[in-house]
Amino acid sequence: MPTESGLADGVRLAVTTFTTLPLRGGRVDRATAGRAMALAPAVGALLGALLAGVLLPTAALAPPLVAGGVTVGLGALLTRGLHLDGLADTVDALGSYRRGAAALEVMKKPDVGPFGVVALVVVLLLQTAVLAELAGRSWPAALAGVVAATAAGRLGVAVACRRGVPAARPEGLGALVAGTVGPVALAVGTVAVALLAVPAAPDRPWQGPLAVLAALAVAVGLLRHAVRRLGGVTGDVLGATVEIVTTLVYLGLVLSG
């Protein structure tokens, strides 16, 4: 069991990794990193509540698409745009059709290639459009939708950091957090996020949890592909996972039929 100070260090690392909140840093080692990644969905839920608190009043004053765009922009600001940067770099590396060290070199380049640009545009447009639709729902449903999707994106990081998944490099964030999250933490996080999603689709209490589980299943497949191509996970892969899972959950919440 972690000590009180160890848990506090994990909370601080989770908050400073996934948000721009200016907390004082604590101990940083693999044990702390494992706690931080396990706590990532909770940080995502808090961030989602903040974003929903901006989306709903903005939608009352401006067109829904404007409110959605403002919310997406605020989300990028509160995360330093790191997850979006990771998405662009990861898609560029995988789109290069290179493997191992050669693909990692593409990922390290400071510029964004065409694959990365397209990925950013598609993800930002989809998130904005879905948020505009959620803003038209009752406030409990809209709040649950944003909170669940944002928490699920960070749960995707915990999935990427589960035991057995290697790091692509011997240094960096990936090396620190890879393989640090155990099955119990993953199970608890998955159940918690699925429950958060229940009120997100009125009259369809199953749709939110199903969207979460489906998005995580896609993330597992994408992570396996990244491990085959890159040799493991990196900080950029984790950022890409956040954006992909968040976007897929959003889409799952607005599908009808």
Short mmCIF file of C-alpha atoms in Angstrom, two decimals:
data_model
loop_
_atom_site.label_atom_id
_atom_site.label_comp_id
_atom_site.label_asym_id
_atom_site.label_seq_id
_atom_site.Cartn_x
_atom_site.Cartn_y
_atom_site.Cartn_z
CA MET A 1 0.00 0.00 0.00
CA PRO A 2 1.36 3.48 -0.83
CA THR A 3 2.12 5.81 2.05
CA GLU A 4 0.22 9.09 2.41
CA SER A 5 3.18 11.02 1.01
CA GLY A 6 3.51 8.53 -1.86
CA LEU A 7 -0.15 8.96 -2.78
CA ALA A 8 0.22 12.75 -2.62
CA ASP A 9 3.21 12.56 -4.94
CA GLY A 10 1.14 10.48 -7.35
CA VAL A 11 -1.69 13.02 -7.29
CA ARG A 12 0.73 15.88 -7.91
CA LEU A 13 2.37 14.07 -10.82
CA ALA A 14 -1.01 13.19 -12.35
CA VAL A 15 -2.22 16.79 -12.13
CA THR A 16 0.97 18.33 -13.49
CA THR A 17 1.20 15.74 -16.29
CA PHE A 18 -2.36 16.16 -17.54
CA THR A 19 -3.08 19.83 -16.76
CA THR A 20 -1.32 23.18 -16.50
CA LEU A 21 -2.19 23.65 -12.84
CA PRO A 22 0.92 25.02 -11.10
CA LEU A 23 1.39 22.45 -8.35
CA ARG A 24 4.75 22.00 -6.68
CA GLY A 25 6.38 18.80 -7.84
CA GLY A 26 7.17 15.89 -5.56
CA ARG A 27 9.04 12.61 -5.89
CA VAL A 28 9.15 11.25 -9.43
CA ASP A 29 9.97 7.55 -9.83
CA ARG A 30 8.26 4.55 -11.40
CA ALA A 31 6.14 3.82 -8.34
CA THR A 32 4.90 7.41 -8.30
CA ALA A 33 4.38 7.31 -12.05
CA GLY A 34 2.22 4.20 -11.71
CA ARG A 35 0.00 5.92 -9.16
CA ALA A 36 -0.22 9.01 -11.38
CA MET A 37 -1.27 7.02 -14.44
CA ALA A 38 -3.85 5.10 -12.39
CA LEU A 39 -5.23 8.44 -11.14
CA ALA A 40 -5.29 9.94 -14.64
CA PRO A 41 -9.04 9.28 -15.20
CA ALA A 42 -9.88 11.22 -12.02
CA VAL A 43 -7.87 14.19 -13.26
CA GLY A 44 -9.64 13.87 -16.60
CA ALA A 45 -13.03 13.91 -14.89
CA LEU A 46 -12.17 17.12 -13.04
CA LEU A 47 -10.93 18.69 -16.26
CA GLY A 48 -14.12 17.58 -18.01
CA ALA A 49 -16.27 19.19 -15.31
CA LEU A 50 -14.42 22.45 -15.85
CA LEU A 51 -14.87 22.25 -19.61
CA ALA A 52 -18.58 21.49 -19.26
CA GLY A 53 -18.84 24.49 -16.96
CA VAL A 54 -17.61 26.62 -19.86
CA LEU A 55 -19.55 24.86 -22.64
CA LEU A 56 -23.02 25.23 -21.17
CA PRO A 57 -23.06 28.97 -20.37
CA THR A 58 -21.24 29.76 -23.61
CA ALA A 59 -23.86 27.83 -25.58
CA ALA A 60 -26.53 30.00 -23.93
CA LEU A 61 -24.83 33.13 -25.27
CA ALA A 62 -23.46 31.99 -28.64
CA PRO A 63 -24.22 29.43 -31.39
CA PRO A 64 -23.48 25.83 -30.35
CA LEU A 65 -20.55 25.44 -32.75
CA VAL A 66 -18.93 28.53 -31.29
CA ALA A 67 -19.40 27.13 -27.78
CA GLY A 68 -17.91 23.83 -28.90
CA GLY A 69 -14.91 25.55 -30.47
CA VAL A 70 -14.28 27.64 -27.37
CA THR A 71 -14.43 24.52 -25.19
CA VAL A 72 -12.03 22.58 -27.41
CA GLY A 73 -9.63 25.52 -27.41
CA LEU A 74 -9.78 25.80 -23.63
CA GLY A 75 -9.09 22.09 -23.33
CA ALA A 76 -5.94 22.50 -25.43
CA LEU A 77 -4.88 25.49 -23.35
CA LEU A 78 -5.35 23.65 -20.05
CA THR A 79 -3.22 20.74 -21.29
CA ARG A 80 -0.53 22.84 -23.03
CA GLY A 81 -1.62 21.24 -26.30
CA LEU A 82 0.66 18.31 -25.45
CA HIS A 83 -1.86 15.62 -26.32
CA LEU A 84 -2.57 17.21 -29.69
CA ASP A 85 1.16 17.47 -30.34
CA GLY A 86 1.50 13.79 -29.45
CA LEU A 87 -1.33 12.91 -31.83
CA ALA A 88 0.34 14.74 -34.73
CA ASP A 89 3.77 13.24 -34.05
CA THR A 90 2.43 9.71 -33.64
CA VAL A 91 0.35 9.82 -36.81
CA ASP A 92 3.31 11.23 -38.75
CA ALA A 93 5.58 8.45 -37.47
CA LEU A 94 3.10 5.68 -38.25
CA GLY A 95 2.22 7.26 -41.57
CA SER A 96 5.87 7.26 -42.62
CA TYR A 97 5.74 3.45 -42.94
CA ARG A 98 9.09 3.29 -41.15
CA ARG A 99 9.81 1.07 -38.18
CA GLY A 100 11.76 1.21 -34.96
CA ALA A 101 14.42 3.90 -34.65
CA ALA A 102 13.62 5.37 -38.07
CA ALA A 103 9.97 5.93 -37.09
CA LEU A 104 11.03 7.40 -33.75
CA GLU A 105 13.23 9.89 -35.60
CA VAL A 106 10.20 11.05 -37.57
CA MET A 107 8.33 11.46 -34.29
CA LYS A 108 11.09 13.67 -32.86
CA LYS A 109 11.08 16.15 -35.74
CA PRO A 110 9.79 19.60 -34.70
CA ASP A 111 7.64 20.11 -37.80
CA VAL A 112 4.23 18.56 -38.42
CA GLY A 113 3.77 16.49 -41.58
CA PRO A 114 0.63 16.12 -43.72
CA PHE A 115 -0.65 13.07 -41.85
CA GLY A 116 -0.33 14.92 -38.56
CA VAL A 117 -2.11 18.00 -39.90
CA VAL A 118 -5.03 15.95 -41.18
CA ALA A 119 -5.28 14.08 -37.86
CA LEU A 120 -5.38 17.36 -35.92
CA VAL A 121 -8.00 18.91 -38.17
CA VAL A 122 -10.26 15.85 -38.09
CA VAL A 123 -10.04 15.41 -34.32
CA LEU A 124 -10.63 19.10 -33.54
CA LEU A 125 -13.57 19.33 -35.95
CA LEU A 126 -15.19 16.18 -34.59
CA GLN A 127 -14.79 17.26 -30.98
CA THR A 128 -16.21 20.70 -31.73
CA ALA A 129 -19.21 19.27 -33.59
CA VAL A 130 -20.01 16.75 -30.86
CA LEU A 131 -19.69 19.33 -28.11
CA ALA A 132 -22.12 21.53 -30.04
CA GLU A 133 -24.59 18.65 -30.07
CA LEU A 134 -24.07 17.86 -26.38
CA ALA A 135 -24.68 21.50 -25.50
CA GLY A 136 -28.27 21.05 -26.73
CA ARG A 137 -28.97 18.26 -24.25
CA SER A 138 -30.08 18.68 -20.66
CA TRP A 139 -27.30 19.98 -18.46
CA PRO A 140 -26.89 16.67 -16.55
CA ALA A 141 -26.49 14.80 -19.86
CA ALA A 142 -24.07 17.38 -21.28
CA LEU A 143 -22.03 17.41 -18.08
CA ALA A 144 -21.87 13.61 -17.98
CA GLY A 145 -20.87 13.44 -21.63
CA VAL A 146 -17.96 15.86 -21.35
CA VAL A 147 -16.77 14.43 -18.04
CA ALA A 148 -16.95 10.82 -19.26
CA ALA A 149 -15.18 11.50 -22.56
CA THR A 150 -12.40 13.51 -20.93
CA ALA A 151 -11.93 10.91 -18.19
CA ALA A 152 -11.96 8.09 -20.75
CA GLY A 153 -9.16 9.76 -22.70
CA ARG A 154 -6.95 9.65 -19.61
CA LEU A 155 -8.09 6.11 -18.87
CA GLY A 156 -6.68 5.31 -22.29
CA VAL A 157 -3.28 6.39 -20.96
CA ALA A 158 -3.62 3.97 -18.07
CA VAL A 159 -4.41 1.23 -20.60
CA ALA A 160 -1.30 2.18 -22.58
CA CYS A 161 0.77 2.01 -19.39
CA ARG A 162 -0.52 -1.40 -18.30
CA ARG A 163 1.89 -4.14 -17.35
CA GLY A 164 3.44 -5.91 -20.31
CA VAL A 165 3.51 -2.86 -22.61
CA PRO A 166 7.14 -1.80 -23.21
CA ALA A 167 8.64 1.65 -23.70
CA ALA A 168 10.00 2.51 -27.14
CA ARG A 169 12.97 4.41 -25.73
CA PRO A 170 15.12 3.94 -22.62
CA GLU A 171 14.46 7.54 -21.61
CA GLY A 172 11.57 9.99 -21.56
CA LEU A 173 8.03 9.84 -20.24
CA GLY A 174 7.30 6.53 -21.93
CA ALA A 175 10.18 4.82 -20.16
CA LEU A 176 9.04 6.24 -16.82
CA VAL A 177 5.41 5.13 -17.02
CA ALA A 178 5.36 2.05 -19.31
CA GLY A 179 4.22 -1.09 -17.53
CA THR A 180 3.38 0.66 -14.26
CA VAL A 181 -0.42 0.20 -14.09
CA GLY A 182 -1.82 -3.04 -12.73
CA PRO A 183 -5.07 -4.83 -13.62
CA VAL A 184 -6.94 -3.80 -10.48
CA ALA A 185 -6.39 -0.09 -11.13
CA LEU A 186 -7.48 -0.58 -14.74
CA ALA A 187 -10.62 -2.44 -13.73
CA VAL A 188 -11.59 0.18 -11.14
CA GLY A 189 -10.94 3.02 -13.57
CA THR A 190 -12.95 1.38 -16.34
CA VAL A 191 -15.97 0.74 -14.14
CA ALA A 192 -15.84 4.29 -12.74
CA VAL A 193 -15.65 5.96 -16.15
CA ALA A 194 -18.38 3.71 -17.58
CA LEU A 195 -20.66 4.71 -14.70
CA LEU A 196 -19.90 8.39 -15.32
CA ALA A 197 -21.11 7.93 -18.89
CA VAL A 198 -24.51 6.44 -17.99
CA PRO A 199 -26.43 9.79 -17.86
CA ALA A 200 -24.76 11.13 -21.02
CA ALA A 201 -27.31 9.68 -23.46
CA PRO A 202 -30.86 10.29 -22.21
CA ASP A 203 -33.18 7.29 -22.59
CA ARG A 204 -30.17 5.12 -23.53
CA PRO A 205 -28.28 4.41 -20.32
CA TRP A 206 -26.26 1.70 -22.07
CA GLN A 207 -24.91 3.98 -24.82
CA GLY A 208 -22.40 5.91 -22.72
CA PRO A 209 -20.74 2.86 -21.13
CA LEU A 210 -20.71 1.10 -24.52
CA ALA A 211 -19.00 4.13 -26.09
CA VAL A 212 -16.32 4.03 -23.39
CA LEU A 213 -15.67 0.30 -23.80
CA ALA A 214 -15.63 0.51 -27.60
CA ALA A 215 -13.18 3.42 -27.56
CA LEU A 216 -10.87 1.55 -25.20
CA ALA A 217 -11.03 -1.54 -27.42
CA VAL A 218 -9.97 0.55 -30.42
CA ALA A 219 -7.19 2.08 -28.32
CA VAL A 220 -5.85 -1.38 -27.45
CA GLY A 221 -5.69 -2.25 -31.14
CA LEU A 222 -3.95 1.01 -32.03
CA LEU A 223 -1.48 0.56 -29.19
CA ARG A 224 -0.59 -2.92 -30.41
CA HIS A 225 0.08 -1.44 -33.83
CA ALA A 226 2.24 1.30 -32.29
CA VAL A 227 4.23 -1.26 -30.30
CA ARG A 228 4.84 -3.31 -33.45
CA ARG A 229 5.96 -0.29 -35.43
CA LEU A 230 7.79 1.72 -32.77
CA GLY A 231 8.90 -0.96 -30.34
CA GLY A 232 6.80 0.39 -27.48
CA VAL A 233 5.04 3.49 -26.19
CA THR A 234 6.36 7.02 -25.92
CA GLY A 235 4.99 10.21 -24.44
CA ASP A 236 3.66 11.11 -27.89
CA VAL A 237 1.81 7.79 -28.13
CA LEU A 238 0.21 8.49 -24.77
CA GLY A 239 -0.91 11.93 -25.95
CA ALA A 240 -2.34 10.45 -29.14
CA THR A 241 -4.24 7.90 -27.07
CA VAL A 242 -5.85 10.67 -25.01
CA GLU A 243 -7.16 12.47 -28.10
CA ILE A 244 -8.26 9.35 -29.97
CA VAL A 245 -10.17 7.82 -27.05
CA THR A 246 -11.77 11.14 -26.11
CA THR A 247 -12.93 11.69 -29.68
CA LEU A 248 -14.27 8.15 -30.07
CA VAL A 249 -16.26 8.41 -26.85
CA TYR A 250 -17.72 11.72 -27.99
CA LEU A 251 -18.76 10.14 -31.29
CA GLY A 252 -20.27 7.16 -29.51
CA LEU A 253 -22.42 9.46 -27.40
CA VAL A 254 -24.09 11.14 -30.40
CA LEU A 255 -24.66 8.11 -32.64
CA SER A 256 -28.32 7.27 -33.13
CA GLY A 257 -30.20 4.41 -34.60
#
